mmCIF file of C-alpha atoms in Angstrom:
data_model
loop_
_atom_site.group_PDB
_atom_site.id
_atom_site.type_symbol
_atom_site.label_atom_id
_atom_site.label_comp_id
_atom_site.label_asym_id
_atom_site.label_seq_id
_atom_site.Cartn_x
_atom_site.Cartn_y
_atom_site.Cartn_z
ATOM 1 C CA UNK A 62 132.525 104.063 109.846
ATOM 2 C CA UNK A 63 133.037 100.375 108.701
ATOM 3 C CA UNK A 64 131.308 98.910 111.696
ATOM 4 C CA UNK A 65 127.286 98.977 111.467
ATOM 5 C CA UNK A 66 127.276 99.002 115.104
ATOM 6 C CA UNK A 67 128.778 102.595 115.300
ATOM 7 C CA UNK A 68 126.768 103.544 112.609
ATOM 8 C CA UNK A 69 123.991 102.557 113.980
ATOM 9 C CA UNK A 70 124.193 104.418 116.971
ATOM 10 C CA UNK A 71 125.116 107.298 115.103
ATOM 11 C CA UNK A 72 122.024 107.019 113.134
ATOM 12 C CA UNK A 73 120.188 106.911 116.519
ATOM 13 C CA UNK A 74 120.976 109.949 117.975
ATOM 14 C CA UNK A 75 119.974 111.726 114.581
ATOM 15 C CA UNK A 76 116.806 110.129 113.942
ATOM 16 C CA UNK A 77 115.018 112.835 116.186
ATOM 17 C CA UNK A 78 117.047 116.175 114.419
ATOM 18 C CA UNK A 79 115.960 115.044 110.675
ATOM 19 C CA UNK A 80 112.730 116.881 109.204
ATOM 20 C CA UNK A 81 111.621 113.671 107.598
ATOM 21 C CA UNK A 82 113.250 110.556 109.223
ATOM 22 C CA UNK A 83 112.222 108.034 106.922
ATOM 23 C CA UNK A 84 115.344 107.609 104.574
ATOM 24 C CA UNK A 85 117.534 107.454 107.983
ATOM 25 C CA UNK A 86 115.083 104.908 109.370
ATOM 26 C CA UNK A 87 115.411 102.874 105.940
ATOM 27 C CA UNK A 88 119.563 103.262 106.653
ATOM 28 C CA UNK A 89 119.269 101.879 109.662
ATOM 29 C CA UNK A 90 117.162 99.103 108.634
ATOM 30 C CA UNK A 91 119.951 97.828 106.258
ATOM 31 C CA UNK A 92 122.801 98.488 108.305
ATOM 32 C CA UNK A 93 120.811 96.617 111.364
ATOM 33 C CA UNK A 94 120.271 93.780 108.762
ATOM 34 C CA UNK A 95 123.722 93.730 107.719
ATOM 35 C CA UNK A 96 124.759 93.469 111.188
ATOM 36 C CA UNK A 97 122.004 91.269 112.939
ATOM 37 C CA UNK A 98 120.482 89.646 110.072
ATOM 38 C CA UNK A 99 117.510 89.670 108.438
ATOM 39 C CA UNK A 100 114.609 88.043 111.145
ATOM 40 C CA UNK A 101 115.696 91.160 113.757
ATOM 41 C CA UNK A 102 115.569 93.502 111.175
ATOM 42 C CA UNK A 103 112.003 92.598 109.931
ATOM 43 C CA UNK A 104 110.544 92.552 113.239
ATOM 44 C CA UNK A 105 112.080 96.355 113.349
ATOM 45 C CA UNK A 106 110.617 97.448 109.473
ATOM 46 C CA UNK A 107 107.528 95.991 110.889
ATOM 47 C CA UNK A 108 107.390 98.003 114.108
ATOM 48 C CA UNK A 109 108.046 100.782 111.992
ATOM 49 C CA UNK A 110 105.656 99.629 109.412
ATOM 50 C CA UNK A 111 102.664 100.062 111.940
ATOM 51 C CA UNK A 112 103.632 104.124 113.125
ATOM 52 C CA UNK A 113 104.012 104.696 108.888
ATOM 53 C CA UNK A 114 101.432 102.457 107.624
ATOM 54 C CA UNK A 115 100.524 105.034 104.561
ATOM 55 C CA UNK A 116 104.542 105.245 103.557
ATOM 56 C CA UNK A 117 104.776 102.392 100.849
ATOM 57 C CA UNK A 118 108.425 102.783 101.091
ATOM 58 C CA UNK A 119 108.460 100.758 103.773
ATOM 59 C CA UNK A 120 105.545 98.483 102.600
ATOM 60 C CA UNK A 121 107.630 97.689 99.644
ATOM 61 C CA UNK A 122 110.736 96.694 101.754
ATOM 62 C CA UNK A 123 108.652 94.814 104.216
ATOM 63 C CA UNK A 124 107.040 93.004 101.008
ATOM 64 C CA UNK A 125 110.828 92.084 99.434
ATOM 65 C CA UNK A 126 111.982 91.107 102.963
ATOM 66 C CA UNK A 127 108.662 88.981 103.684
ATOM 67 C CA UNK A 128 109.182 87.178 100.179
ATOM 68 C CA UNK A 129 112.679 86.157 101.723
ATOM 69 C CA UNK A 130 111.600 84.493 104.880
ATOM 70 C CA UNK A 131 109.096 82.529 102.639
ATOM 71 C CA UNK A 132 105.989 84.401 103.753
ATOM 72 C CA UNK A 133 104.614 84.713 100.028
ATOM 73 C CA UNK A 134 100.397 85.661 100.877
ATOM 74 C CA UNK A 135 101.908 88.389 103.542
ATOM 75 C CA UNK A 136 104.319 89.382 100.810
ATOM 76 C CA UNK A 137 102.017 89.811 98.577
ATOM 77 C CA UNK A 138 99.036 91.674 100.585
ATOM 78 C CA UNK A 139 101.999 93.917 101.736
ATOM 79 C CA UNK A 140 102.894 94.654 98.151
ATOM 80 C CA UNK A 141 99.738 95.305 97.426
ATOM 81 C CA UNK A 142 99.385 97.751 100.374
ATOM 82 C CA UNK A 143 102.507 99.861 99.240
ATOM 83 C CA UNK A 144 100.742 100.242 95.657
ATOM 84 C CA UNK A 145 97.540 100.927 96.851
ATOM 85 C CA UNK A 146 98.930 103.813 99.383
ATOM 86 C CA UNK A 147 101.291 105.072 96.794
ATOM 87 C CA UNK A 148 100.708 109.007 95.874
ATOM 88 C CA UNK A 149 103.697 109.352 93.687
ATOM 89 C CA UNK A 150 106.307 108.444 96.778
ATOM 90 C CA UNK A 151 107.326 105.108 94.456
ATOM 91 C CA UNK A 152 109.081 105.454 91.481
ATOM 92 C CA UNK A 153 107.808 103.285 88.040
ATOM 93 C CA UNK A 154 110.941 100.335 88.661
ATOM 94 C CA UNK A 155 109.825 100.167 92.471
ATOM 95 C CA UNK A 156 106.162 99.975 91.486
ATOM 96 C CA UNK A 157 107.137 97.622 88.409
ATOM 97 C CA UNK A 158 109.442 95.169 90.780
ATOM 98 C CA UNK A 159 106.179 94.816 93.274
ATOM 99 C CA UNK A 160 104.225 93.890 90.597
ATOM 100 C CA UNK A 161 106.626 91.431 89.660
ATOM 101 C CA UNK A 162 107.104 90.334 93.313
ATOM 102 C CA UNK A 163 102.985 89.593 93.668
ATOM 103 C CA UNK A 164 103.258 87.997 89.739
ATOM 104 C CA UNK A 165 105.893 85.465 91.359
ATOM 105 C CA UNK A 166 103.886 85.010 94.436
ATOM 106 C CA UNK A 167 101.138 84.210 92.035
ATOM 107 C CA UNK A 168 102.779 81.601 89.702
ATOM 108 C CA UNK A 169 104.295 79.647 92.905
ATOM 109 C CA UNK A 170 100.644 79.218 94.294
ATOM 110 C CA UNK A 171 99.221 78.541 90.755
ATOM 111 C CA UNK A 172 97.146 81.839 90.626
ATOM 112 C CA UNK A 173 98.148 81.607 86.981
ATOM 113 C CA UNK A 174 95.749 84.611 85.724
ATOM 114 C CA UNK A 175 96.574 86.715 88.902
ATOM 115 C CA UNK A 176 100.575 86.060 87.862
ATOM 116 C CA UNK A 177 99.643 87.278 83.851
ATOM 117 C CA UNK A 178 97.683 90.168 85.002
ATOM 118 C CA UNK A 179 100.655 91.105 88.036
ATOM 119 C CA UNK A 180 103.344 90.583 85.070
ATOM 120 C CA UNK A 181 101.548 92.454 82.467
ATOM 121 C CA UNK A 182 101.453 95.326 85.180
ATOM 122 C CA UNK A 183 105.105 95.511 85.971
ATOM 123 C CA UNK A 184 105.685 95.528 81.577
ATOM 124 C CA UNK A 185 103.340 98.345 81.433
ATOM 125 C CA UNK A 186 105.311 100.368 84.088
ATOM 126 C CA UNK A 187 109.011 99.243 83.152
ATOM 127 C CA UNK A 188 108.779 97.684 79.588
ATOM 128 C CA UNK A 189 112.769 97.564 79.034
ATOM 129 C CA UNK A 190 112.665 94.779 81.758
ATOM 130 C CA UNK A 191 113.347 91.497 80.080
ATOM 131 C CA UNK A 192 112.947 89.675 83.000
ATOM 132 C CA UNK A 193 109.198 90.429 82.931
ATOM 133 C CA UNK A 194 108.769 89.346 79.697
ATOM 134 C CA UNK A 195 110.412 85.814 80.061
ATOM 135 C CA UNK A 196 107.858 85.495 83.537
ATOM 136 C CA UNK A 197 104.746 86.429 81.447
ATOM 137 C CA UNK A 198 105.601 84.084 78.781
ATOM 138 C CA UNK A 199 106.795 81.340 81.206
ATOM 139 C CA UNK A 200 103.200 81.733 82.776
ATOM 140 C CA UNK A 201 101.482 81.587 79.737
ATOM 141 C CA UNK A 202 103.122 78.165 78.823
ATOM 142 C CA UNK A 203 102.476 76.911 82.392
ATOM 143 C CA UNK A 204 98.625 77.369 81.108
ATOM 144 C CA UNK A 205 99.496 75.708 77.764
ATOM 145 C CA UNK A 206 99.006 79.065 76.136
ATOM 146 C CA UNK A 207 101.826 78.410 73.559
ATOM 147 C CA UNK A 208 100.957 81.244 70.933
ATOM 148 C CA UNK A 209 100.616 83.841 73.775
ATOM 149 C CA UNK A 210 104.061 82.614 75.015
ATOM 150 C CA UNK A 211 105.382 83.374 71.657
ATOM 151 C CA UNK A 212 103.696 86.489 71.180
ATOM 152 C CA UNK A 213 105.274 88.293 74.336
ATOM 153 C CA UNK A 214 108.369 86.946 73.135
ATOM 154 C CA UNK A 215 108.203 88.973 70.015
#
């Protein structure tokens, strides 16, 4: 099935056989993104968002996909949410990228500490990411905090 539109219906009529739905549903959330785009596709995650509120699965998508039609506080609150709600469903990288998501959210809006403490987080959980690093230290020179730059360098 090349087409999303077969797959998609094909998802459909299995949604309602499946134990635990929620991978299918998060199938058919990319393949109706890849096919419709990314607006009809959030206003679907967020449907499905309010029947699963306590899955942060799907708060974490809804957070990345929020960030990308420039709705950074919502983003952020959502990401929030899905770490908050999170019994063990998230792995350390997921939990690790939404702390980087909120740090970014932070920095753009000047929350300076709030973007140190959200990067420090996502280090804790994933500290192989170098990508973390260079936002911490970036952060810490946007506060003039030059030796604290260096240090997470090192």
């Amino acid at each position: 099935m090349q087409r999303p539109h077969d797959a998609l219906a094909v998802l459909e009529r299995a949604l309602s056989k499946v134990k635990d739905p929620l991978p299918m549903h998060m199938e058919r959330l990319q393949l109706l993104r890849r096919s419709k785009g990314l607006e009809p596709s959030l206003v679907e995650l967020q449907k499905l968002v309010d029947q699963n509120i306590r899955r942060p699965e799907l708060l974490a998508l809804l957070a990345n996909w929020l960030v990308e039609v420039n709705k950074g506080e919502a983003a952020v609150q959502t990401a929030r949410s899905a770490i908050q709600t999170d019994q063990g469903e998230l792995t350390n990288e997921q939990k690790a990228l939404l702390h980087h998501l909120i740090g970014q959210q932070m920095h753009k809006t000047g929350q300076l500490d709030q973007a140190i403490f959200a990067f420090s987080q996502a280090i804790q959980l994933e500290p192989s990411r170098l990508d973390f690093y260079l936002e911490l230290a970036k952060t810490h020179q946007d506060r003039r905090e030059y030796n604290q730059a260096i240090k997470v360098l090192e």
